[in-house]
Amino acid sequence: MIDLLIYLADRSPAFRRFVWKHWYQYLAGYDVRDWHFMNYGFLDSSPDTFVPQLEESDEPNRYCIQLYDRVARAVDLQGKRIVEVGSGRGGGSSYVHRYHRPAATTGIDFSARAVRFCRGAHRHAGLDFIRGDAERLPLDDASCDAVLNVESSHCYGSMPRFVAQAFRVLRPGGHLLFADFRIPSVAAELPATFERAGFRIVERQSITEQVLAALRADSERKLRLLERHVPPRRLATLRRFAAIEGSDVFRHFENGTFVYERFSLEKPAS
Ligand SMILES: C[S@@+](CC[C@H](N)C(=O)[O-])C[C@H]1O[C@@H](n2cnc3c(N)ncnc32)[C@H](O)[C@@H]1O
């Protein structure tokens, strides 16, 4: 059944939007107060890698946070006006707001339940959450300095439509900071999609290895969380969604069926 849904979602943009929209609304209904992230994480063990110092309360989410940190650190966000598109349960917007010190951060997600959850769970001056669609952002032209987009774009009906929206809402000189996974043939189209919208590619990095390392390191913790909160009949689906070590989604990263990439993109100043 799940395989059939994935097959249909791959072939029909409208169906893909529909499936993901309902899936994330469903997930947002899980009443788990400390569940703040839904990404696969990032772990780079090479000696010269920057490792963020975290408050104790953020430590359990270190790998998911490190993905955000790697994406956000591409530019200096201090004092800037930033927007996260696909903010999910809000942990990423909250982390970037608290540690990278932008003046204001808005998380946007099309799940009304997720937005409601975030408004209750992440209360910080200058941080807010609104409901909105990546393909029709509820923001004025040239109204922000950076758009953050982490592991959300694979759900969209049209990637070119999202990229055009990000370009529209950014000020000249602003940045789209992006990370997500795709099958390799679709990942290969990403640079042209960004450039056609007008972006300059500042950085492009394959991070599949670092994502896999995080999945390996975090599988036990995630599995324990799932076993505690998910009804047994849903456990297999959620193990797969969370790419727990040994699941077929985990193997897709191992064998190259999925590749994970990070981009830093600039809207040229003139
Ligand atoms: C895998 S979760 C990642 C959430 C968060 N970025 C994180 O890393 O924890 C993907 C998120 O994208 C959101 N999303 C999917 N399609 C969207 C759209 N068209 N507009 C806005 N948000 C969308 C989903 O509701 C979900 O919260």
PDB file of C-alpha atoms and ligand atoms in Angstrom:
ATOM      1  CA  MET A   1       0.000   0.000   0.000  1.00  0.00           C
ATOM      2  CA  ILE A   2       2.724   2.470   1.042  1.00  0.00           C
ATOM      3  CA  ASP A   3       4.745   1.516  -2.048  1.00  0.00           C
ATOM      4  CA  LEU A   4       1.723   2.247  -4.239  1.00  0.00           C
ATOM      5  CA  LEU A   5       1.297   5.676  -2.606  1.00  0.00           C
ATOM      6  CA  ILE A   6       4.992   6.500  -3.108  1.00  0.00           C
ATOM      7  CA  TYR A   7       4.800   5.361  -6.728  1.00  0.00           C
ATOM      8  CA  LEU A   8       1.769   7.599  -7.390  1.00  0.00           C
ATOM      9  CA  ALA A   9       3.306  10.546  -5.509  1.00  0.00           C
ATOM     10  CA  ASP A  10       6.447  10.262  -7.680  1.00  0.00           C
ATOM     11  CA  ARG A  11       4.426  10.531 -10.838  1.00  0.00           C
ATOM     12  CA  SER A  12       1.782  13.129  -9.997  1.00  0.00           C
ATOM     13  CA  PRO A  13       2.717  16.527  -8.461  1.00  0.00           C
ATOM     14  CA  ALA A  14      -0.879  17.120  -7.336  1.00  0.00           C
ATOM     15  CA  PHE A  15      -1.038  13.704  -5.686  1.00  0.00           C
ATOM     16  CA  ARG A  16       2.376  14.270  -4.051  1.00  0.00           C
ATOM     17  CA  ARG A  17       1.137  17.541  -2.483  1.00  0.00           C
ATOM     18  CA  PHE A  18      -2.054  15.839  -1.354  1.00  0.00           C
ATOM     19  CA  VAL A  19      -0.302  12.852   0.240  1.00  0.00           C
ATOM     20  CA  TRP A  20       2.342  14.891   2.107  1.00  0.00           C
ATOM     21  CA  LYS A  21      -0.170  17.493   3.238  1.00  0.00           C
ATOM     22  CA  HIS A  22      -2.342  14.860   4.874  1.00  0.00           C
ATOM     23  CA  TRP A  23       0.635  12.936   6.247  1.00  0.00           C
ATOM     24  CA  TYR A  24       2.054  15.993   8.042  1.00  0.00           C
ATOM     25  CA  GLN A  25      -1.339  17.036   9.339  1.00  0.00           C
ATOM     26  CA  TYR A  26      -1.650  13.510  10.736  1.00  0.00           C
ATOM     27  CA  LEU A  27       1.844  13.626  12.308  1.00  0.00           C
ATOM     28  CA  ALA A  28       1.201  17.048  13.815  1.00  0.00           C
ATOM     29  CA  GLY A  29      -1.675  15.450  15.698  1.00  0.00           C
ATOM     30  CA  TYR A  30       0.795  13.415  17.803  1.00  0.00           C
ATOM     31  CA  ASP A  31       0.735  15.056  21.199  1.00  0.00           C
ATOM     32  CA  VAL A  32       4.452  14.676  21.998  1.00  0.00           C
ATOM     33  CA  ARG A  33       5.626  17.876  23.657  1.00  0.00           C
ATOM     34  CA  ASP A  34       9.368  17.338  23.170  1.00  0.00           C
ATOM     35  CA  TRP A  35       9.224  16.282  19.519  1.00  0.00           C
ATOM     36  CA  HIS A  36      10.568  19.361  17.713  1.00  0.00           C
ATOM     37  CA  PHE A  37      12.355  18.039  14.586  1.00  0.00           C
ATOM     38  CA  MET A  38      11.499  15.874  11.592  1.00  0.00           C
ATOM     39  CA  ASN A  39      14.745  15.824   9.616  1.00  0.00           C
ATOM     40  CA  TYR A  40      17.360  13.072   9.145  1.00  0.00           C
ATOM     41  CA  GLY A  41      20.204  14.988  10.811  1.00  0.00           C
ATOM     42  CA  PHE A  42      23.844  15.736  10.004  1.00  0.00           C
ATOM     43  CA  LEU A  43      27.044  14.325  11.525  1.00  0.00           C
ATOM     44  CA  ASP A  44      30.460  15.179  10.125  1.00  0.00           C
ATOM     45  CA  SER A  45      33.268  13.572  12.112  1.00  0.00           C
ATOM     46  CA  SER A  46      36.183  15.090  10.158  1.00  0.00           C
ATOM     47  CA  PRO A  47      38.558  16.906  12.534  1.00  0.00           C
ATOM     48  CA  ASP A  48      38.140  20.456  11.172  1.00  0.00           C
ATOM     49  CA  THR A  49      34.314  20.414  11.332  1.00  0.00           C
ATOM     50  CA  PHE A  50      32.566  23.098  13.335  1.00  0.00           C
ATOM     51  CA  VAL A  51      30.559  21.530  16.191  1.00  0.00           C
ATOM     52  CA  PRO A  52      27.974  23.881  17.741  1.00  0.00           C
ATOM     53  CA  GLN A  53      27.993  24.225  21.535  1.00  0.00           C
ATOM     54  CA  LEU A  54      24.439  23.514  22.704  1.00  0.00           C
ATOM     55  CA  GLU A  55      22.467  24.144  25.839  1.00  0.00           C
ATOM     56  CA  GLU A  56      21.724  20.920  27.731  1.00  0.00           C
ATOM     57  CA  SER A  57      18.048  20.989  26.737  1.00  0.00           C
ATOM     58  CA  ASP A  58      19.036  21.028  23.028  1.00  0.00           C
ATOM     59  CA  GLU A  59      21.501  18.102  23.289  1.00  0.00           C
ATOM     60  CA  PRO A  60      18.952  15.316  22.584  1.00  0.00           C
ATOM     61  CA  ASN A  61      18.298  16.935  19.186  1.00  0.00           C
ATOM     62  CA  ARG A  62      21.978  17.482  18.350  1.00  0.00           C
ATOM     63  CA  TYR A  63      21.994  15.709  14.951  1.00  0.00           C
ATOM     64  CA  CYS A  64      18.813  17.410  13.692  1.00  0.00           C
ATOM     65  CA  ILE A  65      20.185  20.725  14.961  1.00  0.00           C
ATOM     66  CA  GLN A  66      23.525  20.123  13.229  1.00  0.00           C
ATOM     67  CA  LEU A  67      21.699  19.869   9.898  1.00  0.00           C
ATOM     68  CA  TYR A  68      20.110  23.264  10.525  1.00  0.00           C
ATOM     69  CA  ASP A  69      23.400  24.679  11.689  1.00  0.00           C
ATOM     70  CA  ARG A  70      25.248  23.463   8.589  1.00  0.00           C
ATOM     71  CA  VAL A  71      22.613  25.023   6.329  1.00  0.00           C
ATOM     72  CA  ALA A  72      22.248  28.309   8.262  1.00  0.00           C
ATOM     73  CA  ARG A  73      25.973  28.865   8.827  1.00  0.00           C
ATOM     74  CA  ALA A  74      26.521  29.514   5.112  1.00  0.00           C
ATOM     75  CA  VAL A  75      25.800  33.219   5.756  1.00  0.00           C
ATOM     76  CA  ASP A  76      25.833  35.546   8.763  1.00  0.00           C
ATOM     77  CA  LEU A  77      22.202  35.839   9.893  1.00  0.00           C
ATOM     78  CA  GLN A  78      22.763  38.146  12.854  1.00  0.00           C
ATOM     79  CA  GLY A  79      20.290  41.040  12.832  1.00  0.00           C
ATOM     80  CA  LYS A  80      18.595  39.766   9.658  1.00  0.00           C
ATOM     81  CA  ARG A  81      14.949  39.085   8.847  1.00  0.00           C
ATOM     82  CA  ILE A  82      14.605  35.388   8.095  1.00  0.00           C
ATOM     83  CA  VAL A  83      11.858  32.993   7.080  1.00  0.00           C
ATOM     84  CA  GLU A  84      11.802  29.215   7.294  1.00  0.00           C
ATOM     85  CA  VAL A  85       9.556  27.481   4.771  1.00  0.00           C
ATOM     86  CA  GLY A  86       8.369  24.039   5.938  1.00  0.00           C
ATOM     87  CA  SER A  87       9.163  24.676   9.607  1.00  0.00           C
ATOM     88  CA  GLY A  88       7.359  21.528  10.842  1.00  0.00           C
ATOM     89  CA  ARG A  89       7.417  21.248  14.652  1.00  0.00           C
ATOM     90  CA  GLY A  90       9.487  24.417  14.890  1.00  0.00           C
ATOM     91  CA  GLY A  91      12.731  23.177  16.460  1.00  0.00           C
ATOM     92  CA  GLY A  92      14.816  24.430  13.527  1.00  0.00           C
ATOM     93  CA  SER A  93      13.345  27.947  13.470  1.00  0.00           C
ATOM     94  CA  SER A  94      13.765  28.101  17.232  1.00  0.00           C
ATOM     95  CA  TYR A  95      17.399  26.906  17.094  1.00  0.00           C
ATOM     96  CA  VAL A  96      18.397  29.325  14.329  1.00  0.00           C
ATOM     97  CA  HIS A  97      16.599  32.187  16.061  1.00  0.00           C
ATOM     98  CA  ARG A  98      18.250  31.542  19.437  1.00  0.00           C
ATOM     99  CA  TYR A  99      21.787  30.725  18.261  1.00  0.00           C
ATOM    100  CA  HIS A 100      22.258  32.653  14.992  1.00  0.00           C
ATOM    101  CA  ARG A 101      20.604  35.799  16.384  1.00  0.00           C
ATOM    102  CA  PRO A 102      18.531  37.135  13.482  1.00  0.00           C
ATOM    103  CA  ALA A 103      16.339  40.148  14.331  1.00  0.00           C
ATOM    104  CA  ALA A 104      13.165  38.259  13.411  1.00  0.00           C
ATOM    105  CA  THR A 105      12.299  34.715  12.348  1.00  0.00           C
ATOM    106  CA  THR A 106       9.044  33.459  10.850  1.00  0.00           C
ATOM    107  CA  GLY A 107       8.373  29.750  10.443  1.00  0.00           C
ATOM    108  CA  ILE A 108       5.856  28.889   7.722  1.00  0.00           C
ATOM    109  CA  ASP A 109       4.148  25.543   7.285  1.00  0.00           C
ATOM    110  CA  PHE A 110       0.988  24.434   5.572  1.00  0.00           C
ATOM    111  CA  SER A 111      -0.026  22.183   8.450  1.00  0.00           C
ATOM    112  CA  ALA A 112      -2.348  24.244  10.654  1.00  0.00           C
ATOM    113  CA  ARG A 113      -1.832  21.790  13.522  1.00  0.00           C
ATOM    114  CA  ALA A 114       1.950  22.113  13.293  1.00  0.00           C
ATOM    115  CA  VAL A 115       1.692  25.926  13.375  1.00  0.00           C
ATOM    116  CA  ARG A 116      -0.564  25.737  16.430  1.00  0.00           C
ATOM    117  CA  PHE A 117       1.906  23.368  18.121  1.00  0.00           C
ATOM    118  CA  CYS A 118       4.858  25.679  17.348  1.00  0.00           C
ATOM    119  CA  ARG A 119       3.105  28.764  18.730  1.00  0.00           C
ATOM    120  CA  GLY A 120       2.702  26.972  22.047  1.00  0.00           C
ATOM    121  CA  ALA A 121       6.072  25.184  22.160  1.00  0.00           C
ATOM    122  CA  HIS A 122       8.496  27.895  20.988  1.00  0.00           C
ATOM    123  CA  ARG A 123       7.887  31.242  22.656  1.00  0.00           C
ATOM    124  CA  HIS A 124      10.740  33.669  22.043  1.00  0.00           C
ATOM    125  CA  ALA A 125      10.706  37.386  21.274  1.00  0.00           C
ATOM    126  CA  GLY A 126      11.021  37.903  17.522  1.00  0.00           C
ATOM    127  CA  LEU A 127      10.010  34.312  16.604  1.00  0.00           C
ATOM    128  CA  ASP A 128       6.607  33.569  15.131  1.00  0.00           C
ATOM    129  CA  PHE A 129       4.850  30.881  13.088  1.00  0.00           C
ATOM    130  CA  ILE A 130       2.245  31.294  10.379  1.00  0.00           C
ATOM    131  CA  ARG A 131       0.367  28.989   8.093  1.00  0.00           C
ATOM    132  CA  GLY A 132       1.282  29.204   4.414  1.00  0.00           C
ATOM    133  CA  ASP A 133       2.103  27.347   1.223  1.00  0.00           C
ATOM    134  CA  ALA A 134       5.666  27.180  -0.125  1.00  0.00           C
ATOM    135  CA  GLU A 135       4.260  27.590  -3.622  1.00  0.00           C
ATOM    136  CA  ARG A 136       2.373  30.800  -2.712  1.00  0.00           C
ATOM    137  CA  LEU A 137       4.194  32.422   0.177  1.00  0.00           C
ATOM    138  CA  PRO A 138       2.096  34.852   2.254  1.00  0.00           C
ATOM    139  CA  LEU A 139       4.907  37.443   2.251  1.00  0.00           C
ATOM    140  CA  ASP A 140       5.582  40.744   0.470  1.00  0.00           C
ATOM    141  CA  ASP A 141       8.125  41.037  -2.326  1.00  0.00           C
ATOM    142  CA  ALA A 142      11.705  41.690  -1.132  1.00  0.00           C
ATOM    143  CA  SER A 143      10.651  41.414   2.520  1.00  0.00           C
ATOM    144  CA  CYS A 144      13.367  39.127   3.967  1.00  0.00           C
ATOM    145  CA  ASP A 145      17.120  38.571   3.975  1.00  0.00           C
ATOM    146  CA  ALA A 146      17.205  34.759   4.062  1.00  0.00           C
ATOM    147  CA  VAL A 147      14.847  31.889   3.300  1.00  0.00           C
ATOM    148  CA  LEU A 148      15.688  28.621   5.039  1.00  0.00           C
ATOM    149  CA  ASN A 149      14.340  25.376   3.610  1.00  0.00           C
ATOM    150  CA  VAL A 150      15.280  22.083   5.284  1.00  0.00           C
ATOM    151  CA  GLU A 151      13.987  18.674   4.167  1.00  0.00           C
ATOM    152  CA  SER A 152      10.633  20.032   3.044  1.00  0.00           C
ATOM    153  CA  SER A 153      10.835  20.663  -0.713  1.00  0.00           C
ATOM    154  CA  HIS A 154      10.442  16.977  -1.717  1.00  0.00           C
ATOM    155  CA  CYS A 155       6.773  17.404  -0.704  1.00  0.00           C
ATOM    156  CA  TYR A 156       6.023  20.274  -3.087  1.00  0.00           C
ATOM    157  CA  GLY A 157       3.959  19.925  -6.240  1.00  0.00           C
ATOM    158  CA  SER A 158       6.276  22.280  -8.140  1.00  0.00           C
ATOM    159  CA  MET A 159       9.879  22.984  -7.128  1.00  0.00           C
ATOM    160  CA  PRO A 160      10.214  25.810  -9.753  1.00  0.00           C
ATOM    161  CA  ARG A 161       7.154  27.509  -8.239  1.00  0.00           C
ATOM    162  CA  PHE A 162       8.687  27.390  -4.725  1.00  0.00           C
ATOM    163  CA  VAL A 163      12.072  28.631  -5.970  1.00  0.00           C
ATOM    164  CA  ALA A 164      10.376  31.544  -7.807  1.00  0.00           C
ATOM    165  CA  GLN A 165       8.510  32.414  -4.586  1.00  0.00           C
ATOM    166  CA  ALA A 166      11.731  32.347  -2.539  1.00  0.00           C
ATOM    167  CA  PHE A 167      13.369  34.632  -5.126  1.00  0.00           C
ATOM    168  CA  ARG A 168      10.396  37.023  -5.003  1.00  0.00           C
ATOM    169  CA  VAL A 169      10.336  37.420  -1.195  1.00  0.00           C
ATOM    170  CA  LEU A 170      14.114  37.878  -0.842  1.00  0.00           C
ATOM    171  CA  ARG A 171      15.770  41.276  -0.908  1.00  0.00           C
ATOM    172  CA  PRO A 172      18.481  41.704  -3.560  1.00  0.00           C
ATOM    173  CA  GLY A 173      21.628  40.233  -1.987  1.00  0.00           C
ATOM    174  CA  GLY A 174      19.504  37.839   0.146  1.00  0.00           C
ATOM    175  CA  HIS A 175      20.018  34.076   0.362  1.00  0.00           C
ATOM    176  CA  LEU A 176      18.064  30.871  -0.053  1.00  0.00           C
ATOM    177  CA  LEU A 177      19.649  28.272   2.270  1.00  0.00           C
ATOM    178  CA  PHE A 178      18.487  24.843   1.199  1.00  0.00           C
ATOM    179  CA  ALA A 179      18.911  21.139   2.014  1.00  0.00           C
ATOM    180  CA  ASP A 180      16.884  18.119   0.907  1.00  0.00           C
ATOM    181  CA  PHE A 181      17.032  14.679  -0.705  1.00  0.00           C
ATOM    182  CA  ARG A 182      15.983  13.417  -4.104  1.00  0.00           C
ATOM    183  CA  ILE A 183      16.559  10.514  -6.436  1.00  0.00           C
ATOM    184  CA  PRO A 184      19.794  11.326  -8.343  1.00  0.00           C
ATOM    185  CA  SER A 185      18.156  12.185 -11.703  1.00  0.00           C
ATOM    186  CA  VAL A 186      15.884  14.748 -10.016  1.00  0.00           C
ATOM    187  CA  ALA A 187      18.733  16.104  -7.840  1.00  0.00           C
ATOM    188  CA  ALA A 188      20.663  16.725 -11.058  1.00  0.00           C
ATOM    189  CA  GLU A 189      17.948  19.186 -12.158  1.00  0.00           C
ATOM    190  CA  LEU A 190      18.210  21.333  -9.009  1.00  0.00           C
ATOM    191  CA  PRO A 191      21.070  23.656 -10.109  1.00  0.00           C
ATOM    192  CA  ALA A 192      19.250  24.587 -13.336  1.00  0.00           C
ATOM    193  CA  THR A 193      16.002  25.135 -11.403  1.00  0.00           C
ATOM    194  CA  PHE A 194      17.766  27.585  -9.051  1.00  0.00           C
ATOM    195  CA  GLU A 195      19.589  29.383 -11.869  1.00  0.00           C
ATOM    196  CA  ARG A 196      16.509  29.711 -14.067  1.00  0.00           C
ATOM    197  CA  ALA A 197      14.760  31.550 -11.199  1.00  0.00           C
ATOM    198  CA  GLY A 198      17.691  34.023 -11.091  1.00  0.00           C
ATOM    199  CA  PHE A 199      19.758  32.633  -8.184  1.00  0.00           C
ATOM    200  CA  ARG A 200      23.545  32.462  -8.175  1.00  0.00           C
ATOM    201  CA  ILE A 201      24.859  29.188  -6.737  1.00  0.00           C
ATOM    202  CA  VAL A 202      27.343  30.120  -3.999  1.00  0.00           C
ATOM    203  CA  GLU A 203      27.824  26.618  -2.555  1.00  0.00           C
ATOM    204  CA  ARG A 204      26.674  23.137  -3.462  1.00  0.00           C
ATOM    205  CA  GLN A 205      27.564  20.182  -1.217  1.00  0.00           C
ATOM    206  CA  SER A 206      26.610  16.539  -1.284  1.00  0.00           C
ATOM    207  CA  ILE A 207      25.851  15.623   2.346  1.00  0.00           C
ATOM    208  CA  THR A 208      24.508  12.077   1.936  1.00  0.00           C
ATOM    209  CA  GLU A 209      27.421  10.611   3.955  1.00  0.00           C
ATOM    210  CA  GLN A 210      26.899  13.041   6.830  1.00  0.00           C
ATOM    211  CA  VAL A 211      23.140  12.390   6.844  1.00  0.00           C
ATOM    212  CA  LEU A 212      23.749   8.628   6.907  1.00  0.00           C
ATOM    213  CA  ALA A 213      26.202   9.022   9.794  1.00  0.00           C
ATOM    214  CA  ALA A 214      23.547  10.960  11.738  1.00  0.00           C
ATOM    215  CA  LEU A 215      20.888   8.354  10.952  1.00  0.00           C
ATOM    216  CA  ARG A 216      23.200   5.608  12.280  1.00  0.00           C
ATOM    217  CA  ALA A 217      24.061   7.559  15.422  1.00  0.00           C
ATOM    218  CA  ASP A 218      20.461   8.578  16.187  1.00  0.00           C
ATOM    219  CA  SER A 219      18.516   5.409  15.239  1.00  0.00           C
ATOM    220  CA  GLU A 220      18.349   3.925  18.742  1.00  0.00           C
ATOM    221  CA  ARG A 221      17.039   7.150  20.302  1.00  0.00           C
ATOM    222  CA  LYS A 222      14.426   7.636  17.560  1.00  0.00           C
ATOM    223  CA  LEU A 223      13.288   4.038  17.757  1.00  0.00           C
ATOM    224  CA  ARG A 224      12.797   4.312  21.517  1.00  0.00           C
ATOM    225  CA  LEU A 225      10.738   7.490  21.017  1.00  0.00           C
ATOM    226  CA  LEU A 226       8.585   5.811  18.360  1.00  0.00           C
ATOM    227  CA  GLU A 227       8.008   2.744  20.531  1.00  0.00           C
ATOM    228  CA  ARG A 228       6.917   4.982  23.383  1.00  0.00           C
ATOM    229  CA  HIS A 229       4.493   7.155  21.404  1.00  0.00           C
ATOM    230  CA  VAL A 230       3.289   5.344  18.268  1.00  0.00           C
ATOM    231  CA  PRO A 231       0.537   2.712  18.280  1.00  0.00           C
ATOM    232  CA  PRO A 232       1.981  -0.717  17.306  1.00  0.00           C
ATOM    233  CA  ARG A 233      -0.035  -0.850  14.062  1.00  0.00           C
ATOM    234  CA  ARG A 234       1.684   2.359  12.848  1.00  0.00           C
ATOM    235  CA  LEU A 235       5.199   1.461  14.003  1.00  0.00           C
ATOM    236  CA  ALA A 236       6.459  -0.063  10.730  1.00  0.00           C
ATOM    237  CA  THR A 237       5.364   2.986   8.708  1.00  0.00           C
ATOM    238  CA  LEU A 238       6.923   5.416  11.174  1.00  0.00           C
ATOM    239  CA  ARG A 239      10.209   3.435  11.332  1.00  0.00           C
ATOM    240  CA  ARG A 240      10.398   3.799   7.607  1.00  0.00           C
ATOM    241  CA  PHE A 241       9.501   7.488   7.593  1.00  0.00           C
ATOM    242  CA  ALA A 242      12.168   8.132  10.253  1.00  0.00           C
ATOM    243  CA  ALA A 243      14.706   6.124   8.162  1.00  0.00           C
ATOM    244  CA  ILE A 244      15.658   4.008  11.168  1.00  0.00           C
ATOM    245  CA  GLU A 245      18.797   1.930  10.463  1.00  0.00           C
ATOM    246  CA  GLY A 246      17.779  -1.179   8.513  1.00  0.00           C
ATOM    247  CA  SER A 247      14.570   0.348   7.084  1.00  0.00           C
ATOM    248  CA  ASP A 248      14.258   0.557   3.309  1.00  0.00           C
ATOM    249  CA  VAL A 249      14.468   4.382   3.360  1.00  0.00           C
ATOM    250  CA  PHE A 250      17.792   4.100   5.259  1.00  0.00           C
ATOM    251  CA  ARG A 251      19.006   1.622   2.644  1.00  0.00           C
ATOM    252  CA  HIS A 252      17.966   4.033  -0.142  1.00  0.00           C
ATOM    253  CA  PHE A 253      20.556   6.481   1.242  1.00  0.00           C
ATOM    254  CA  GLU A 254      23.151   3.726   1.633  1.00  0.00           C
ATOM    255  CA  ASN A 255      22.822   2.413  -1.905  1.00  0.00           C
ATOM    256  CA  GLY A 256      22.471   5.800  -3.652  1.00  0.00           C
ATOM    257  CA  THR A 257      18.751   5.582  -4.516  1.00  0.00           C
ATOM    258  CA  PHE A 258      18.414   8.854  -2.569  1.00  0.00           C
ATOM    259  CA  VAL A 259      21.040  11.596  -2.452  1.00  0.00           C
ATOM    260  CA  TYR A 260      21.003  14.508  -0.018  1.00  0.00           C
ATOM    261  CA  GLU A 261      22.290  17.939  -1.046  1.00  0.00           C
ATOM    262  CA  ARG A 262      22.852  21.348   0.484  1.00  0.00           C
ATOM    263  CA  PHE A 263      22.906  24.647  -1.430  1.00  0.00           C
ATOM    264  CA  SER A 264      23.587  28.247  -0.539  1.00  0.00           C
ATOM    265  CA  LEU A 265      22.032  30.515  -3.189  1.00  0.00           C
ATOM    266  CA  GLU A 266      22.196  34.280  -3.626  1.00  0.00           C
ATOM    267  CA  LYS A 267      19.674  36.628  -5.208  1.00  0.00           C
ATOM    268  CA  PRO A 268      22.084  38.945  -7.035  1.00  0.00           C
ATOM    269  CA  ALA A 269      22.186  42.497  -5.701  1.00  0.00           C
ATOM    270  CA  SER A 270      21.578  43.984  -9.163  1.00  0.00           C
TER     271      SER A 270
HETATM  272  C1  LIG B   1      10.140  16.421   6.891  1.00  0.00           C
HETATM  273  S1  LIG B   1       9.256  17.771   7.566  1.00  0.00           S
HETATM  274  C2  LIG B   1      10.637  18.811   7.995  1.00  0.00           C
HETATM  275  C3  LIG B   1      10.266  19.834   9.012  1.00  0.00           C
HETATM  276  C4  LIG B   1      11.441  20.709   9.500  1.00  0.00           C
HETATM  277  N1  LIG B   1      12.015  21.444   8.414  1.00  0.00           N
HETATM  278  C5  LIG B   1      12.492  19.864  10.190  1.00  0.00           C
HETATM  279  O1  LIG B   1      13.585  19.706   9.618  1.00  0.00           O
HETATM  280  O2  LIG B   1      12.232  19.404  11.295  1.00  0.00           O
HETATM  281  C6  LIG B   1       8.570  18.627   6.126  1.00  0.00           C
HETATM  282  C7  LIG B   1       7.672  19.802   6.481  1.00  0.00           C
HETATM  283  O3  LIG B   1       7.335  20.514   5.278  1.00  0.00           O
HETATM  284  C8  LIG B   1       5.978  20.931   5.369  1.00  0.00           C
HETATM  285  N2  LIG B   1       5.461  21.175   4.001  1.00  0.00           N
HETATM  286  C9  LIG B   1       5.286  20.266   3.025  1.00  0.00           C
HETATM  287  N3  LIG B   1       4.764  20.851   1.924  1.00  0.00           N
HETATM  288  C10 LIG B   1       4.625  22.173   2.214  1.00  0.00           C
HETATM  289  C11 LIG B   1       4.148  23.302   1.482  1.00  0.00           C
HETATM  290  N4  LIG B   1       3.727  23.192   0.207  1.00  0.00           N
HETATM  291  N5  LIG B   1       4.149  24.503   2.082  1.00  0.00           N
HETATM  292  C12 LIG B   1       4.581  24.637   3.375  1.00  0.00           C
HETATM  293  N6  LIG B   1       5.041  23.597   4.115  1.00  0.00           N
HETATM  294  C13 LIG B   1       5.058  22.387   3.540  1.00  0.00           C
HETATM  295  C14 LIG B   1       5.286  19.771   6.068  1.00  0.00           C
HETATM  296  O4  LIG B   1       4.028  20.150   6.610  1.00  0.00           O
HETATM  297  C15 LIG B   1       6.337  19.400   7.107  1.00  0.00           C
HETATM  298  O5  LIG B   1       6.123  20.098   8.304  1.00  0.00           O
END
